[in-house]
């Protein structure tokens, strides 16, 4: 673990988060900024949209920008779902929104070019991370400035990843000691592994509003103005 002054941790200049929430994916809902998620992963299809800008076959993908499209896929094969085509009697990709990029036409066509290599949904060239299957809220309180922010985070994110989310509010976030219930947090662990339980199910069972209680992590400033 590299050290930055008094604070040990990853180099955030090259740091990449592993998880994204559905709300984050939903923000990328334009042709010039197009993300989708499927089968637990998140994909940035912006380069694909730029490459095929103006192509009618891009339209079904643009229509689902920012959404989860797992229902397009067979989870066993991780390929587009297929069905028996009534016209040809052959096995074809199922595209209820209409045929889209890299899906072969129903019948042979002279303008069908299949020299694109792998279809966009195969491989990991557009993958940017995993989709958080479960999210939770956490309050982060800066004891130096008394500022408080509530973040939605993935249940499986490490504290370093949560710190990375918090950087827009405090560029020196890594120069603080992060504590909960008076104990230093292990930044390599998740909230749950640090003893910060997710009590959403208990609140639901008791028919109580879970927003009435959101756990708080306290930040204590170290004498080190680390810039990330």
Short mmCIF file of N, CA and C in Angstrom, two decimals, residues 4-77:
data_model
loop_
_atom_site.label_atom_id
_atom_site.label_comp_id
_atom_site.label_asym_id
_atom_site.label_seq_id
_atom_site.Cartn_x
_atom_site.Cartn_y
_atom_site.Cartn_z
N UNK A 4 1.01 8.34 1.22
CA UNK A 4 0.98 9.75 0.83
C UNK A 4 1.08 10.57 2.12
N UNK A 5 2.26 11.03 2.43
CA UNK A 5 2.42 11.77 3.68
C UNK A 5 2.09 10.88 4.86
N UNK A 6 1.12 11.31 5.70
CA UNK A 6 0.74 10.52 6.86
C UNK A 6 -0.31 9.47 6.53
N UNK A 7 -0.80 9.46 5.30
CA UNK A 7 -1.94 8.63 4.96
C UNK A 7 -1.55 7.56 3.95
N UNK A 8 -1.79 6.29 4.29
CA UNK A 8 -1.54 5.19 3.37
C UNK A 8 -2.81 4.88 2.59
N UNK A 9 -2.65 4.55 1.31
CA UNK A 9 -3.83 4.23 0.52
C UNK A 9 -3.50 4.19 -0.95
N UNK A 10 -4.48 3.87 -1.77
CA UNK A 10 -4.24 3.78 -3.21
C UNK A 10 -4.01 5.15 -3.84
N UNK A 11 -3.37 5.13 -4.99
CA UNK A 11 -3.16 6.36 -5.75
C UNK A 11 -4.44 6.67 -6.51
N UNK A 12 -5.17 7.71 -6.09
CA UNK A 12 -6.47 7.98 -6.67
C UNK A 12 -6.39 8.55 -8.08
N UNK A 13 -5.18 8.90 -8.53
CA UNK A 13 -5.03 9.36 -9.90
C UNK A 13 -5.33 8.22 -10.87
N UNK A 14 -5.07 6.97 -10.42
CA UNK A 14 -5.29 5.80 -11.26
C UNK A 14 -6.35 4.86 -10.69
N UNK A 15 -7.00 5.30 -9.62
CA UNK A 15 -7.97 4.45 -8.93
C UNK A 15 -9.24 4.27 -9.75
N UNK A 16 -9.73 3.04 -9.83
CA UNK A 16 -10.98 2.76 -10.53
C UNK A 16 -11.93 2.03 -9.60
N UNK A 17 -13.13 2.58 -9.48
CA UNK A 17 -14.14 1.92 -8.66
C UNK A 17 -14.63 0.66 -9.35
N UNK A 18 -15.01 -0.31 -8.55
CA UNK A 18 -15.50 -1.57 -9.11
C UNK A 18 -17.01 -1.56 -9.30
N UNK A 19 -17.72 -0.77 -8.50
CA UNK A 19 -19.19 -0.84 -8.48
C UNK A 19 -19.83 0.51 -8.83
N UNK A 20 -20.98 0.41 -9.50
CA UNK A 20 -21.81 1.57 -9.81
C UNK A 20 -23.25 1.25 -9.44
N UNK A 21 -23.95 2.24 -8.91
CA UNK A 21 -25.34 2.04 -8.52
C UNK A 21 -26.25 2.23 -9.74
N UNK A 22 -27.46 1.67 -9.70
CA UNK A 22 -28.41 1.90 -10.80
C UNK A 22 -28.67 3.39 -11.03
N UNK A 23 -28.69 4.18 -9.95
CA UNK A 23 -28.92 5.62 -10.10
C UNK A 23 -27.79 6.27 -10.88
N UNK A 24 -26.56 5.81 -10.68
CA UNK A 24 -25.42 6.37 -11.43
C UNK A 24 -25.51 6.01 -12.91
N UNK A 25 -25.87 4.76 -13.19
CA UNK A 25 -26.02 4.33 -14.58
C UNK A 25 -27.09 5.17 -15.27
N UNK A 26 -28.19 5.44 -14.55
CA UNK A 26 -29.32 6.18 -15.12
C UNK A 26 -28.95 7.59 -15.54
N UNK A 27 -27.88 8.13 -14.97
CA UNK A 27 -27.46 9.49 -15.32
C UNK A 27 -26.85 9.57 -16.73
N UNK A 28 -26.40 8.43 -17.23
CA UNK A 28 -25.74 8.39 -18.55
C UNK A 28 -26.77 7.93 -19.58
N UNK A 29 -27.66 8.81 -19.95
CA UNK A 29 -28.83 8.43 -20.74
C UNK A 29 -28.98 9.20 -22.05
N UNK A 30 -27.85 9.65 -22.60
CA UNK A 30 -27.85 10.40 -23.85
C UNK A 30 -26.92 9.71 -24.86
N UNK A 31 -27.15 9.92 -26.16
CA UNK A 31 -26.28 9.29 -27.17
C UNK A 31 -24.80 9.66 -26.99
N UNK A 32 -24.55 10.88 -26.51
CA UNK A 32 -23.16 11.30 -26.31
C UNK A 32 -22.60 10.86 -24.95
N UNK A 33 -23.42 10.22 -24.16
CA UNK A 33 -22.99 9.70 -22.85
C UNK A 33 -23.92 8.55 -22.52
N UNK A 34 -23.61 7.38 -23.06
CA UNK A 34 -24.57 6.26 -23.07
C UNK A 34 -24.03 5.06 -22.32
N UNK A 35 -24.63 4.79 -21.17
CA UNK A 35 -24.30 3.60 -20.39
C UNK A 35 -25.52 2.70 -20.32
N UNK A 36 -25.27 1.41 -20.21
CA UNK A 36 -26.32 0.44 -19.90
C UNK A 36 -25.72 -0.58 -18.93
N UNK A 37 -26.59 -1.36 -18.32
CA UNK A 37 -26.12 -2.46 -17.49
C UNK A 37 -26.86 -3.72 -17.93
N UNK A 38 -26.18 -4.84 -17.82
CA UNK A 38 -26.84 -6.13 -18.07
C UNK A 38 -26.02 -7.24 -17.43
N UNK A 39 -26.75 -8.20 -16.89
CA UNK A 39 -26.18 -9.39 -16.26
C UNK A 39 -25.13 -9.03 -15.21
N UNK A 40 -25.41 -7.97 -14.45
CA UNK A 40 -24.56 -7.62 -13.31
C UNK A 40 -23.39 -6.71 -13.62
N UNK A 41 -23.18 -6.35 -14.88
CA UNK A 41 -22.07 -5.48 -15.25
C UNK A 41 -22.57 -4.18 -15.86
N UNK A 42 -21.71 -3.17 -15.85
CA UNK A 42 -22.03 -1.85 -16.40
C UNK A 42 -21.14 -1.59 -17.60
N UNK A 43 -21.75 -1.06 -18.67
CA UNK A 43 -21.02 -0.85 -19.91
C UNK A 43 -21.19 0.58 -20.41
N UNK A 44 -20.10 1.15 -20.86
CA UNK A 44 -20.12 2.48 -21.47
C UNK A 44 -20.14 2.31 -22.99
N UNK A 45 -21.31 2.50 -23.58
CA UNK A 45 -21.47 2.30 -25.02
C UNK A 45 -21.31 3.60 -25.80
N UNK A 46 -20.80 4.64 -25.15
CA UNK A 46 -20.61 5.92 -25.84
C UNK A 46 -19.74 5.78 -27.09
N UNK A 47 -18.60 5.07 -27.04
CA UNK A 47 -17.80 4.92 -28.27
C UNK A 47 -18.57 4.22 -29.38
N UNK A 48 -19.40 3.24 -29.01
CA UNK A 48 -20.21 2.55 -30.01
C UNK A 48 -21.20 3.51 -30.65
N UNK A 49 -21.85 4.35 -29.82
CA UNK A 49 -22.82 5.32 -30.33
C UNK A 49 -22.16 6.35 -31.23
N UNK A 50 -20.94 6.73 -30.90
CA UNK A 50 -20.22 7.69 -31.73
C UNK A 50 -19.81 7.07 -33.07
N UNK A 51 -19.40 5.82 -33.02
CA UNK A 51 -18.97 5.13 -34.25
C UNK A 51 -20.12 4.97 -35.24
N UNK A 52 -21.32 4.71 -34.71
CA UNK A 52 -22.47 4.44 -35.58
C UNK A 52 -23.49 5.58 -35.53
N UNK A 53 -23.03 6.77 -35.24
CA UNK A 53 -23.93 7.93 -35.16
C UNK A 53 -24.73 8.09 -36.45
N UNK A 54 -26.05 8.24 -36.30
CA UNK A 54 -26.91 8.40 -37.47
C UNK A 54 -27.45 7.10 -38.03
N UNK A 55 -26.93 5.96 -37.56
CA UNK A 55 -27.39 4.65 -38.04
C UNK A 55 -28.72 4.31 -37.36
N UNK A 56 -29.71 3.91 -38.14
CA UNK A 56 -31.03 3.58 -37.58
C UNK A 56 -30.95 2.39 -36.62
N UNK A 57 -29.97 1.52 -36.82
CA UNK A 57 -29.84 0.34 -35.94
C UNK A 57 -29.36 0.72 -34.54
N UNK A 58 -28.94 1.97 -34.37
CA UNK A 58 -28.52 2.44 -33.04
C UNK A 58 -29.74 2.83 -32.19
N UNK A 59 -30.86 3.11 -32.83
CA UNK A 59 -32.04 3.65 -32.14
C UNK A 59 -32.51 2.79 -30.97
N UNK A 60 -32.66 1.45 -31.11
CA UNK A 60 -33.11 0.65 -29.95
C UNK A 60 -32.17 0.73 -28.75
N UNK A 61 -30.88 0.95 -29.01
CA UNK A 61 -29.91 1.05 -27.91
C UNK A 61 -30.02 2.41 -27.24
N UNK A 62 -30.17 3.47 -28.04
CA UNK A 62 -30.33 4.81 -27.48
C UNK A 62 -31.59 4.89 -26.62
N UNK A 63 -32.63 4.17 -27.02
CA UNK A 63 -33.89 4.20 -26.29
C UNK A 63 -33.78 3.61 -24.88
N UNK A 64 -32.78 2.77 -24.65
CA UNK A 64 -32.61 2.15 -23.32
C UNK A 64 -31.38 2.71 -22.60
N UNK A 65 -30.85 3.83 -23.06
CA UNK A 65 -29.68 4.43 -22.41
C UNK A 65 -29.95 4.68 -20.94
N UNK A 66 -29.00 4.29 -20.09
CA UNK A 66 -29.14 4.49 -18.65
C UNK A 66 -29.95 3.42 -17.95
N UNK A 67 -30.36 2.39 -18.67
CA UNK A 67 -31.24 1.37 -18.10
C UNK A 67 -30.53 0.02 -18.01
N UNK A 68 -31.16 -0.89 -17.27
CA UNK A 68 -30.68 -2.27 -17.21
C UNK A 68 -31.40 -3.07 -18.29
N UNK A 69 -30.65 -3.75 -19.14
CA UNK A 69 -31.24 -4.50 -20.25
C UNK A 69 -30.95 -6.00 -20.12
N UNK A 70 -30.87 -6.47 -18.89
CA UNK A 70 -30.60 -7.90 -18.67
C UNK A 70 -31.64 -8.78 -19.33
N UNK A 71 -32.88 -8.28 -19.47
CA UNK A 71 -33.94 -9.08 -20.08
C UNK A 71 -33.69 -9.32 -21.57
N UNK A 72 -32.74 -8.62 -22.16
CA UNK A 72 -32.38 -8.88 -23.56
C UNK A 72 -31.57 -10.17 -23.69
N UNK A 73 -31.00 -10.65 -22.59
CA UNK A 73 -29.98 -11.69 -22.64
C UNK A 73 -30.42 -13.00 -22.00
N UNK A 74 -29.84 -14.08 -22.50
CA UNK A 74 -29.96 -15.39 -21.86
C UNK A 74 -28.85 -15.48 -20.81
N UNK A 75 -29.21 -15.56 -19.52
CA UNK A 75 -28.16 -15.56 -18.48
C UNK A 75 -27.20 -16.75 -18.55
N UNK A 76 -27.62 -17.84 -19.19
CA UNK A 76 -26.74 -19.01 -19.28
C UNK A 76 -25.68 -18.83 -20.36
N UNK A 77 -26.09 -18.32 -21.52
CA UNK A 77 -25.15 -18.16 -22.62
C UNK A 77 -24.54 -16.76 -22.66
#
